[in-house]
Amino acid sequence: CGGSGAGWNSACGTDKGGNIDADPLFVDAANGNLTLQDTSPAIDAGDNSFVPTNVTTDLDGNPRFVNVPSVPDTGSGTPPIVDLGAYETQIPDTILPTILSITCAGANPTSADSVEFTVTFSEAVTDVDVTDFSLMMIGVTGASITNIDPAVGPATIYTIAVSTGTGNGQLWLEVPAAATIYDLADNQFDDAFTNGEVYEIEKPFLIFLPLVENSAP
């Protein structure tokens, strides 16, 4: 059809300025896969004003407005520019999840039999379980992780319940680099976290006095 502009063939329909006369480089058009290859001229080439305000995802349910930094914007509107076609090119997620903080969720110091830690990740993660944590203690014995909430992710924030065992001292959580925690793109956590907040466990001492029997003279 000649593409938009002076070379447009009116027999193809009305030219509204957004037509290209080039191979759109579908991934596999012969088998019905009309997503775009990375070098497709249809990437960032649409007109944002033609997208209804209630349309925020493409035909696969992925975000509709995604800027691909390696591709010049040839479309119209304020970036990010929508792709031509039914599918929006997505930028692969290669960023590994990390832990932003591990904080004490209750009073500190504490004499409680159980405490909670709040673990905040950089993004939603899954497969978080007891084996992903090292429970560290000084002066305390018998402490253990008793619950993880939510039990099934994905989530960005997890609450870890810990029994405080016996004795007085310090109690905290660490996460080793080998923890099998994954984000939604299946990137595995690999950055050990060892500087979370520490609970000071201060349980009262019990003093037993001998029973003295008083008798009248």
JSON list of C-alpha atoms in Angstrom, two decimals:
[
{"chain": "A", "resi": 1, "resn": "CYS", "atom": "CA", "xyz": [0.00, 0.00, 0.00]},
{"chain": "A", "resi": 2, "resn": "GLY", "atom": "CA", "xyz": [3.02, 2.27, -0.02]},
{"chain": "A", "resi": 3, "resn": "GLY", "atom": "CA", "xyz": [2.91, 3.32, 3.60]},
{"chain": "A", "resi": 4, "resn": "SER", "atom": "CA", "xyz": [1.49, 6.56, 4.94]},
{"chain": "A", "resi": 5, "resn": "GLY", "atom": "CA", "xyz": [2.20, 9.79, 3.14]},
{"chain": "A", "resi": 6, "resn": "ALA", "atom": "CA", "xyz": [2.63, 10.64, -0.54]},
{"chain": "A", "resi": 7, "resn": "GLY", "atom": "CA", "xyz": [3.07, 7.04, -1.58]},
{"chain": "A", "resi": 8, "resn": "TRP", "atom": "CA", "xyz": [-0.16, 5.82, 0.00]},
{"chain": "A", "resi": 9, "resn": "ASN", "atom": "CA", "xyz": [-2.41, 3.71, -2.25]},
{"chain": "A", "resi": 10, "resn": "SER", "atom": "CA", "xyz": [-5.97, 4.92, -1.55]},
{"chain": "A", "resi": 11, "resn": "ALA", "atom": "CA", "xyz": [-7.33, 1.58, -2.76]},
{"chain": "A", "resi": 12, "resn": "CYS", "atom": "CA", "xyz": [-6.11, 0.17, 0.57]},
{"chain": "A", "resi": 13, "resn": "GLY", "atom": "CA", "xyz": [-8.38, 2.48, 2.57]},
{"chain": "A", "resi": 14, "resn": "THR", "atom": "CA", "xyz": [-8.03, 5.74, 4.44]},
{"chain": "A", "resi": 15, "resn": "ASP", "atom": "CA", "xyz": [-4.56, 6.91, 5.40]},
{"chain": "A", "resi": 16, "resn": "LYS", "atom": "CA", "xyz": [-4.55, 8.29, 8.93]},
{"chain": "A", "resi": 17, "resn": "GLY", "atom": "CA", "xyz": [-0.78, 8.57, 9.13]},
{"chain": "A", "resi": 18, "resn": "GLY", "atom": "CA", "xyz": [0.13, 5.40, 10.97]},
{"chain": "A", "resi": 19, "resn": "ASN", "atom": "CA", "xyz": [0.59, 2.83, 8.23]},
{"chain": "A", "resi": 20, "resn": "ILE", "atom": "CA", "xyz": [3.94, 1.22, 7.49]},
{"chain": "A", "resi": 21, "resn": "ASP", "atom": "CA", "xyz": [4.98, -0.51, 4.28]},
{"chain": "A", "resi": 22, "resn": "ALA", "atom": "CA", "xyz": [7.40, -3.00, 5.82]},
{"chain": "A", "resi": 23, "resn": "ASP", "atom": "CA", "xyz": [7.52, -6.52, 7.16]},
{"chain": "A", "resi": 24, "resn": "PRO", "atom": "CA", "xyz": [6.11, -6.28, 10.73]},
{"chain": "A", "resi": 25, "resn": "LEU", "atom": "CA", "xyz": [8.39, -9.17, 11.71]},
{"chain": "A", "resi": 26, "resn": "PHE", "atom": "CA", "xyz": [5.86, -11.25, 13.61]},
{"chain": "A", "resi": 27, "resn": "VAL", "atom": "CA", "xyz": [7.43, -14.04, 15.66]},
{"chain": "A", "resi": 28, "resn": "ASP", "atom": "CA", "xyz": [5.60, -16.82, 13.77]},
{"chain": "A", "resi": 29, "resn": "ALA", "atom": "CA", "xyz": [2.73, -15.53, 11.65]},
{"chain": "A", "resi": 30, "resn": "ALA", "atom": "CA", "xyz": [2.33, -18.86, 9.83]},
{"chain": "A", "resi": 31, "resn": "ASN", "atom": "CA", "xyz": [1.35, -20.51, 13.10]},
{"chain": "A", "resi": 32, "resn": "GLY", "atom": "CA", "xyz": [-0.69, -17.63, 14.48]},
{"chain": "A", "resi": 33, "resn": "ASN", "atom": "CA", "xyz": [1.93, -16.02, 16.73]},
{"chain": "A", "resi": 34, "resn": "LEU", "atom": "CA", "xyz": [1.54, -12.30, 15.97]},
{"chain": "A", "resi": 35, "resn": "THR", "atom": "CA", "xyz": [3.79, -11.03, 18.75]},
{"chain": "A", "resi": 36, "resn": "LEU", "atom": "CA", "xyz": [6.65, -8.86, 17.52]},
{"chain": "A", "resi": 37, "resn": "GLN", "atom": "CA", "xyz": [10.30, -9.74, 17.08]},
{"chain": "A", "resi": 38, "resn": "ASP", "atom": "CA", "xyz": [12.76, -7.42, 18.82]},
{"chain": "A", "resi": 39, "resn": "THR", "atom": "CA", "xyz": [13.60, -5.66, 15.54]},
{"chain": "A", "resi": 40, "resn": "SER", "atom": "CA", "xyz": [10.00, -5.16, 14.37]},
{"chain": "A", "resi": 41, "resn": "PRO", "atom": "CA", "xyz": [9.24, -1.69, 12.90]},
{"chain": "A", "resi": 42, "resn": "ALA", "atom": "CA", "xyz": [5.88, -1.86, 14.71]},
{"chain": "A", "resi": 43, "resn": "ILE", "atom": "CA", "xyz": [7.48, -1.45, 18.17]},
{"chain": "A", "resi": 44, "resn": "ASP", "atom": "CA", "xyz": [6.79, 1.98, 19.72]},
{"chain": "A", "resi": 45, "resn": "ALA", "atom": "CA", "xyz": [5.22, 3.00, 16.40]},
{"chain": "A", "resi": 46, "resn": "GLY", "atom": "CA", "xyz": [1.51, 3.42, 17.26]},
{"chain": "A", "resi": 47, "resn": "ASP", "atom": "CA", "xyz": [-0.60, 6.45, 18.14]},
{"chain": "A", "resi": 48, "resn": "ASN", "atom": "CA", "xyz": [-1.42, 6.72, 21.84]},
{"chain": "A", "resi": 49, "resn": "SER", "atom": "CA", "xyz": [-4.51, 8.81, 21.14]},
{"chain": "A", "resi": 50, "resn": "PHE", "atom": "CA", "xyz": [-6.18, 5.88, 19.35]},
{"chain": "A", "resi": 51, "resn": "VAL", "atom": "CA", "xyz": [-6.04, 3.64, 22.44]},
{"chain": "A", "resi": 52, "resn": "PRO", "atom": "CA", "xyz": [-9.25, 3.83, 24.51]},
{"chain": "A", "resi": 53, "resn": "THR", "atom": "CA", "xyz": [-8.61, 5.08, 28.05]},
{"chain": "A", "resi": 54, "resn": "ASN", "atom": "CA", "xyz": [-9.88, 1.82, 29.57]},
{"chain": "A", "resi": 55, "resn": "VAL", "atom": "CA", "xyz": [-7.43, -0.31, 27.57]},
{"chain": "A", "resi": 56, "resn": "THR", "atom": "CA", "xyz": [-4.31, -0.88, 29.65]},
{"chain": "A", "resi": 57, "resn": "THR", "atom": "CA", "xyz": [-3.29, -4.37, 28.53]},
{"chain": "A", "resi": 58, "resn": "ASP", "atom": "CA", "xyz": [-2.70, -6.15, 25.25]},
{"chain": "A", "resi": 59, "resn": "LEU", "atom": "CA", "xyz": [-4.34, -9.35, 23.99]},
{"chain": "A", "resi": 60, "resn": "ASP", "atom": "CA", "xyz": [-2.11, -11.45, 26.28]},
{"chain": "A", "resi": 61, "resn": "GLY", "atom": "CA", "xyz": [-2.98, -9.35, 29.33]},
{"chain": "A", "resi": 62, "resn": "ASN", "atom": "CA", "xyz": [0.44, -7.71, 29.45]},
{"chain": "A", "resi": 63, "resn": "PRO", "atom": "CA", "xyz": [0.89, -3.94, 29.99]},
{"chain": "A", "resi": 64, "resn": "ARG", "atom": "CA", "xyz": [-0.11, -2.04, 26.85]},
{"chain": "A", "resi": 65, "resn": "PHE", "atom": "CA", "xyz": [2.35, 0.89, 27.07]},
{"chain": "A", "resi": 66, "resn": "VAL", "atom": "CA", "xyz": [5.93, -0.35, 27.35]},
{"chain": "A", "resi": 67, "resn": "ASN", "atom": "CA", "xyz": [8.94, 1.65, 26.17]},
{"chain": "A", "resi": 68, "resn": "VAL", "atom": "CA", "xyz": [11.74, -0.36, 24.56]},
{"chain": "A", "resi": 69, "resn": "PRO", "atom": "CA", "xyz": [14.87, 1.80, 25.10]},
{"chain": "A", "resi": 70, "resn": "SER", "atom": "CA", "xyz": [16.77, 0.24, 22.18]},
{"chain": "A", "resi": 71, "resn": "VAL", "atom": "CA", "xyz": [14.04, 1.20, 19.68]},
{"chain": "A", "resi": 72, "resn": "PRO", "atom": "CA", "xyz": [13.48, 4.82, 18.50]},
{"chain": "A", "resi": 73, "resn": "ASP", "atom": "CA", "xyz": [9.93, 6.10, 19.07]},
{"chain": "A", "resi": 74, "resn": "THR", "atom": "CA", "xyz": [8.35, 6.51, 15.64]},
{"chain": "A", "resi": 75, "resn": "GLY", "atom": "CA", "xyz": [4.74, 6.74, 16.85]},
{"chain": "A", "resi": 76, "resn": "SER", "atom": "CA", "xyz": [2.74, 9.61, 18.29]},
{"chain": "A", "resi": 77, "resn": "GLY", "atom": "CA", "xyz": [2.03, 10.71, 21.85]},
{"chain": "A", "resi": 78, "resn": "THR", "atom": "CA", "xyz": [3.85, 11.04, 25.13]},
{"chain": "A", "resi": 79, "resn": "PRO", "atom": "CA", "xyz": [6.21, 8.10, 25.73]},
{"chain": "A", "resi": 80, "resn": "PRO", "atom": "CA", "xyz": [5.85, 5.25, 26.32]},
{"chain": "A", "resi": 81, "resn": "ILE", "atom": "CA", "xyz": [4.43, 4.83, 22.81]},
{"chain": "A", "resi": 82, "resn": "VAL", "atom": "CA", "xyz": [2.04, 1.96, 22.11]},
{"chain": "A", "resi": 83, "resn": "ASP", "atom": "CA", "xyz": [3.10, -0.74, 19.63]},
{"chain": "A", "resi": 84, "resn": "LEU", "atom": "CA", "xyz": [1.19, -1.34, 16.42]},
{"chain": "A", "resi": 85, "resn": "GLY", "atom": "CA", "xyz": [-0.86, -4.53, 16.53]},
{"chain": "A", "resi": 86, "resn": "ALA", "atom": "CA", "xyz": [-2.58, -6.58, 19.18]},
{"chain": "A", "resi": 87, "resn": "TYR", "atom": "CA", "xyz": [0.51, -7.37, 21.27]},
{"chain": "A", "resi": 88, "resn": "GLU", "atom": "CA", "xyz": [2.86, -5.10, 23.19]},
{"chain": "A", "resi": 89, "resn": "THR", "atom": "CA", "xyz": [6.54, -6.00, 23.27]},
{"chain": "A", "resi": 90, "resn": "GLN", "atom": "CA", "xyz": [7.61, -6.69, 26.86]},
{"chain": "A", "resi": 91, "resn": "ILE", "atom": "CA", "xyz": [11.08, -6.02, 28.23]},
{"chain": "A", "resi": 92, "resn": "PRO", "atom": "CA", "xyz": [12.45, -9.23, 29.79]},
{"chain": "A", "resi": 93, "resn": "ASP", "atom": "CA", "xyz": [12.81, -9.03, 33.57]},
{"chain": "A", "resi": 94, "resn": "THR", "atom": "CA", "xyz": [16.42, -9.88, 34.38]},
{"chain": "A", "resi": 95, "resn": "ILE", "atom": "CA", "xyz": [16.59, -8.07, 37.74]},
{"chain": "A", "resi": 96, "resn": "LEU", "atom": "CA", "xyz": [17.15, -10.41, 40.67]},
{"chain": "A", "resi": 97, "resn": "PRO", "atom": "CA", "xyz": [14.95, -9.98, 43.75]},
{"chain": "A", "resi": 98, "resn": "THR", "atom": "CA", "xyz": [16.61, -8.62, 46.88]},
{"chain": "A", "resi": 99, "resn": "ILE", "atom": "CA", "xyz": [15.62, -8.04, 50.50]},
{"chain": "A", "resi": 100, "resn": "LEU", "atom": "CA", "xyz": [15.14, -4.40, 51.44]},
{"chain": "A", "resi": 101, "resn": "SER", "atom": "CA", "xyz": [14.78, -4.95, 55.17]},
{"chain": "A", "resi": 102, "resn": "ILE", "atom": "CA", "xyz": [14.09, -7.37, 58.00]},
{"chain": "A", "resi": 103, "resn": "THR", "atom": "CA", "xyz": [12.51, -5.54, 60.92]},
{"chain": "A", "resi": 104, "resn": "CYS", "atom": "CA", "xyz": [11.13, -6.45, 64.35]},
{"chain": "A", "resi": 105, "resn": "ALA", "atom": "CA", "xyz": [7.33, -6.33, 64.15]},
{"chain": "A", "resi": 106, "resn": "GLY", "atom": "CA", "xyz": [6.70, -6.16, 67.91]},
{"chain": "A", "resi": 107, "resn": "ALA", "atom": "CA", "xyz": [7.94, -4.63, 71.13]},
{"chain": "A", "resi": 108, "resn": "ASN", "atom": "CA", "xyz": [11.70, -4.76, 71.62]},
{"chain": "A", "resi": 109, "resn": "PRO", "atom": "CA", "xyz": [13.13, -5.71, 74.13]},
{"chain": "A", "resi": 110, "resn": "THR", "atom": "CA", "xyz": [10.57, -8.44, 74.78]},
{"chain": "A", "resi": 111, "resn": "SER", "atom": "CA", "xyz": [9.80, -11.26, 77.17]},
{"chain": "A", "resi": 112, "resn": "ALA", "atom": "CA", "xyz": [7.25, -12.84, 74.81]},
{"chain": "A", "resi": 113, "resn": "ASP", "atom": "CA", "xyz": [7.27, -16.53, 73.98]},
{"chain": "A", "resi": 114, "resn": "SER", "atom": "CA", "xyz": [6.85, -15.64, 70.28]},
{"chain": "A", "resi": 115, "resn": "VAL", "atom": "CA", "xyz": [7.91, -12.70, 68.11]},
{"chain": "A", "resi": 116, "resn": "GLU", "atom": "CA", "xyz": [7.43, -11.69, 64.48]},
{"chain": "A", "resi": 117, "resn": "PHE", "atom": "CA", "xyz": [9.82, -10.33, 61.87]},
{"chain": "A", "resi": 118, "resn": "THR", "atom": "CA", "xyz": [8.69, -8.35, 58.80]},
{"chain": "A", "resi": 119, "resn": "VAL", "atom": "CA", "xyz": [10.69, -9.25, 55.69]},
{"chain": "A", "resi": 120, "resn": "THR", "atom": "CA", "xyz": [10.33, -6.79, 52.79]},
{"chain": "A", "resi": 121, "resn": "PHE", "atom": "CA", "xyz": [11.52, -7.76, 49.30]},
{"chain": "A", "resi": 122, "resn": "SER", "atom": "CA", "xyz": [12.27, -5.49, 46.34]},
{"chain": "A", "resi": 123, "resn": "GLU", "atom": "CA", "xyz": [9.43, -7.12, 44.37]},
{"chain": "A", "resi": 124, "resn": "ALA", "atom": "CA", "xyz": [6.85, -9.86, 44.69]},
{"chain": "A", "resi": 125, "resn": "VAL", "atom": "CA", "xyz": [8.47, -13.26, 45.29]},
{"chain": "A", "resi": 126, "resn": "THR", "atom": "CA", "xyz": [7.37, -16.87, 45.72]},
{"chain": "A", "resi": 127, "resn": "ASP", "atom": "CA", "xyz": [8.66, -20.13, 47.20]},
{"chain": "A", "resi": 128, "resn": "VAL", "atom": "CA", "xyz": [9.47, -18.52, 50.56]},
{"chain": "A", "resi": 129, "resn": "ASP", "atom": "CA", "xyz": [9.72, -21.18, 53.27]},
{"chain": "A", "resi": 130, "resn": "VAL", "atom": "CA", "xyz": [11.52, -22.04, 56.50]},
{"chain": "A", "resi": 131, "resn": "THR", "atom": "CA", "xyz": [14.58, -23.39, 54.71]},
{"chain": "A", "resi": 132, "resn": "ASP", "atom": "CA", "xyz": [15.30, -19.95, 53.22]},
{"chain": "A", "resi": 133, "resn": "PHE", "atom": "CA", "xyz": [16.10, -18.41, 56.63]},
{"chain": "A", "resi": 134, "resn": "SER", "atom": "CA", "xyz": [18.86, -18.82, 59.17]},
{"chain": "A", "resi": 135, "resn": "LEU", "atom": "CA", "xyz": [17.62, -18.12, 62.69]},
{"chain": "A", "resi": 136, "resn": "MET", "atom": "CA", "xyz": [20.52, -16.61, 64.61]},
{"chain": "A", "resi": 137, "resn": "MET", "atom": "CA", "xyz": [20.70, -16.46, 68.40]},
{"chain": "A", "resi": 138, "resn": "ILE", "atom": "CA", "xyz": [23.06, -15.45, 71.19]},
{"chain": "A", "resi": 139, "resn": "GLY", "atom": "CA", "xyz": [22.21, -16.53, 74.73]},
{"chain": "A", "resi": 140, "resn": "VAL", "atom": "CA", "xyz": [18.93, -18.05, 73.56]},
{"chain": "A", "resi": 141, "resn": "THR", "atom": "CA", "xyz": [18.35, -21.77, 72.97]},
{"chain": "A", "resi": 142, "resn": "GLY", "atom": "CA", "xyz": [15.53, -23.73, 71.38]},
{"chain": "A", "resi": 143, "resn": "ALA", "atom": "CA", "xyz": [14.14, -20.88, 69.26]},
{"chain": "A", "resi": 144, "resn": "SER", "atom": "CA", "xyz": [12.54, -21.82, 65.94]},
{"chain": "A", "resi": 145, "resn": "ILE", "atom": "CA", "xyz": [10.54, -20.45, 63.01]},
{"chain": "A", "resi": 146, "resn": "THR", "atom": "CA", "xyz": [6.91, -21.44, 63.53]},
{"chain": "A", "resi": 147, "resn": "ASN", "atom": "CA", "xyz": [4.99, -19.74, 60.71]},
{"chain": "A", "resi": 148, "resn": "ILE", "atom": "CA", "xyz": [5.37, -17.76, 57.47]},
{"chain": "A", "resi": 149, "resn": "ASP", "atom": "CA", "xyz": [2.57, -15.48, 56.28]},
{"chain": "A", "resi": 150, "resn": "PRO", "atom": "CA", "xyz": [1.49, -15.56, 53.54]},
{"chain": "A", "resi": 151, "resn": "ALA", "atom": "CA", "xyz": [2.13, -19.28, 53.27]},
{"chain": "A", "resi": 152, "resn": "VAL", "atom": "CA", "xyz": [1.80, -19.09, 49.48]},
{"chain": "A", "resi": 153, "resn": "GLY", "atom": "CA", "xyz": [3.03, -16.10, 47.47]},
{"chain": "A", "resi": 154, "resn": "PRO", "atom": "CA", "xyz": [3.56, -14.11, 45.50]},
{"chain": "A", "resi": 155, "resn": "ALA", "atom": "CA", "xyz": [4.00, -11.25, 47.94]},
{"chain": "A", "resi": 156, "resn": "THR", "atom": "CA", "xyz": [6.43, -8.41, 48.60]},
{"chain": "A", "resi": 157, "resn": "ILE", "atom": "CA", "xyz": [6.11, -8.51, 52.41]},
{"chain": "A", "resi": 158, "resn": "TYR", "atom": "CA", "xyz": [6.24, -11.66, 54.53]},
{"chain": "A", "resi": 159, "resn": "THR", "atom": "CA", "xyz": [5.72, -12.04, 58.26]},
{"chain": "A", "resi": 160, "resn": "ILE", "atom": "CA", "xyz": [7.92, -14.62, 59.96]},
{"chain": "A", "resi": 161, "resn": "ALA", "atom": "CA", "xyz": [6.79, -15.89, 63.38]},
{"chain": "A", "resi": 162, "resn": "VAL", "atom": "CA", "xyz": [9.51, -17.20, 65.70]},
{"chain": "A", "resi": 163, "resn": "SER", "atom": "CA", "xyz": [9.28, -18.89, 69.11]},
{"chain": "A", "resi": 164, "resn": "THR", "atom": "CA", "xyz": [11.83, -17.33, 71.45]},
{"chain": "A", "resi": 165, "resn": "GLY", "atom": "CA", "xyz": [12.87, -20.58, 73.16]},
{"chain": "A", "resi": 166, "resn": "THR", "atom": "CA", "xyz": [14.56, -20.28, 76.54]},
{"chain": "A", "resi": 167, "resn": "GLY", "atom": "CA", "xyz": [17.15, -17.97, 78.01]},
{"chain": "A", "resi": 168, "resn": "ASN", "atom": "CA", "xyz": [17.94, -14.31, 77.52]},
{"chain": "A", "resi": 169, "resn": "GLY", "atom": "CA", "xyz": [19.93, -12.79, 74.70]},
{"chain": "A", "resi": 170, "resn": "GLN", "atom": "CA", "xyz": [19.53, -11.82, 71.06]},
{"chain": "A", "resi": 171, "resn": "LEU", "atom": "CA", "xyz": [17.49, -13.26, 68.19]},
{"chain": "A", "resi": 172, "resn": "TRP", "atom": "CA", "xyz": [17.53, -12.32, 64.50]},
{"chain": "A", "resi": 173, "resn": "LEU", "atom": "CA", "xyz": [17.02, -13.64, 60.97]},
{"chain": "A", "resi": 174, "resn": "GLU", "atom": "CA", "xyz": [19.49, -13.92, 58.10]},
{"chain": "A", "resi": 175, "resn": "VAL", "atom": "CA", "xyz": [18.92, -15.09, 54.53]},
{"chain": "A", "resi": 176, "resn": "PRO", "atom": "CA", "xyz": [21.75, -16.93, 52.74]},
{"chain": "A", "resi": 177, "resn": "ALA", "atom": "CA", "xyz": [22.60, -16.26, 49.09]},
{"chain": "A", "resi": 178, "resn": "ALA", "atom": "CA", "xyz": [21.53, -19.80, 48.22]},
{"chain": "A", "resi": 179, "resn": "ALA", "atom": "CA", "xyz": [17.92, -19.24, 49.35]},
{"chain": "A", "resi": 180, "resn": "THR", "atom": "CA", "xyz": [15.48, -20.69, 46.82]},
{"chain": "A", "resi": 181, "resn": "ILE", "atom": "CA", "xyz": [13.31, -17.58, 46.49]},
{"chain": "A", "resi": 182, "resn": "TYR", "atom": "CA", "xyz": [12.10, -16.48, 43.04]},
{"chain": "A", "resi": 183, "resn": "ASP", "atom": "CA", "xyz": [10.39, -13.47, 41.50]},
{"chain": "A", "resi": 184, "resn": "LEU", "atom": "CA", "xyz": [7.55, -13.75, 38.98]},
{"chain": "A", "resi": 185, "resn": "ALA", "atom": "CA", "xyz": [10.03, -13.93, 36.08]},
{"chain": "A", "resi": 186, "resn": "ASP", "atom": "CA", "xyz": [11.73, -16.91, 37.76]},
{"chain": "A", "resi": 187, "resn": "ASN", "atom": "CA", "xyz": [14.84, -14.91, 38.70]},
{"chain": "A", "resi": 188, "resn": "GLN", "atom": "CA", "xyz": [16.40, -16.43, 41.84]},
{"chain": "A", "resi": 189, "resn": "PHE", "atom": "CA", "xyz": [17.43, -14.44, 44.89]},
{"chain": "A", "resi": 190, "resn": "ASP", "atom": "CA", "xyz": [21.21, -14.64, 45.35]},
{"chain": "A", "resi": 191, "resn": "ASP", "atom": "CA", "xyz": [22.16, -11.70, 47.58]},
{"chain": "A", "resi": 192, "resn": "ALA", "atom": "CA", "xyz": [22.69, -12.74, 51.20]},
{"chain": "A", "resi": 193, "resn": "PHE", "atom": "CA", "xyz": [21.02, -10.50, 53.79]},
{"chain": "A", "resi": 194, "resn": "THR", "atom": "CA", "xyz": [22.65, -10.34, 57.22]},
{"chain": "A", "resi": 195, "resn": "ASN", "atom": "CA", "xyz": [21.89, -6.90, 58.67]},
{"chain": "A", "resi": 196, "resn": "GLY", "atom": "CA", "xyz": [18.30, -7.16, 59.87]},
{"chain": "A", "resi": 197, "resn": "GLU", "atom": "CA", "xyz": [16.99, -5.86, 63.18]},
{"chain": "A", "resi": 198, "resn": "VAL", "atom": "CA", "xyz": [17.70, -7.86, 66.35]},
{"chain": "A", "resi": 199, "resn": "TYR", "atom": "CA", "xyz": [15.26, -8.76, 69.11]},
{"chain": "A", "resi": 200, "resn": "GLU", "atom": "CA", "xyz": [16.57, -8.41, 72.66]},
{"chain": "A", "resi": 201, "resn": "ILE", "atom": "CA", "xyz": [15.03, -11.28, 74.62]},
{"chain": "A", "resi": 202, "resn": "GLU", "atom": "CA", "xyz": [14.67, -10.42, 78.33]},
{"chain": "A", "resi": 203, "resn": "LYS", "atom": "CA", "xyz": [12.62, -13.01, 80.14]},
{"chain": "A", "resi": 204, "resn": "PRO", "atom": "CA", "xyz": [12.11, -12.63, 83.91]},
{"chain": "A", "resi": 205, "resn": "PHE", "atom": "CA", "xyz": [14.06, -14.87, 86.24]},
{"chain": "A", "resi": 206, "resn": "LEU", "atom": "CA", "xyz": [12.04, -17.06, 88.59]},
{"chain": "A", "resi": 207, "resn": "ILE", "atom": "CA", "xyz": [13.32, -17.13, 92.18]},
{"chain": "A", "resi": 208, "resn": "PHE", "atom": "CA", "xyz": [12.16, -19.98, 94.38]},
{"chain": "A", "resi": 209, "resn": "LEU", "atom": "CA", "xyz": [12.31, -19.36, 98.15]},
{"chain": "A", "resi": 210, "resn": "PRO", "atom": "CA", "xyz": [12.28, -22.22, 100.66]},
{"chain": "A", "resi": 211, "resn": "LEU", "atom": "CA", "xyz": [9.05, -22.69, 102.54]},
{"chain": "A", "resi": 212, "resn": "VAL", "atom": "CA", "xyz": [9.52, -21.81, 106.22]},
{"chain": "A", "resi": 213, "resn": "GLU", "atom": "CA", "xyz": [7.00, -23.27, 108.63]},
{"chain": "A", "resi": 214, "resn": "ASN", "atom": "CA", "xyz": [6.14, -21.00, 111.53]},
{"chain": "A", "resi": 215, "resn": "SER", "atom": "CA", "xyz": [5.08, -22.64, 114.79]},
{"chain": "A", "resi": 216, "resn": "ALA", "atom": "CA", "xyz": [3.90, -21.10, 118.05]},
{"chain": "A", "resi": 217, "resn": "PRO", "atom": "CA", "xyz": [6.16, -21.54, 121.11]}
]
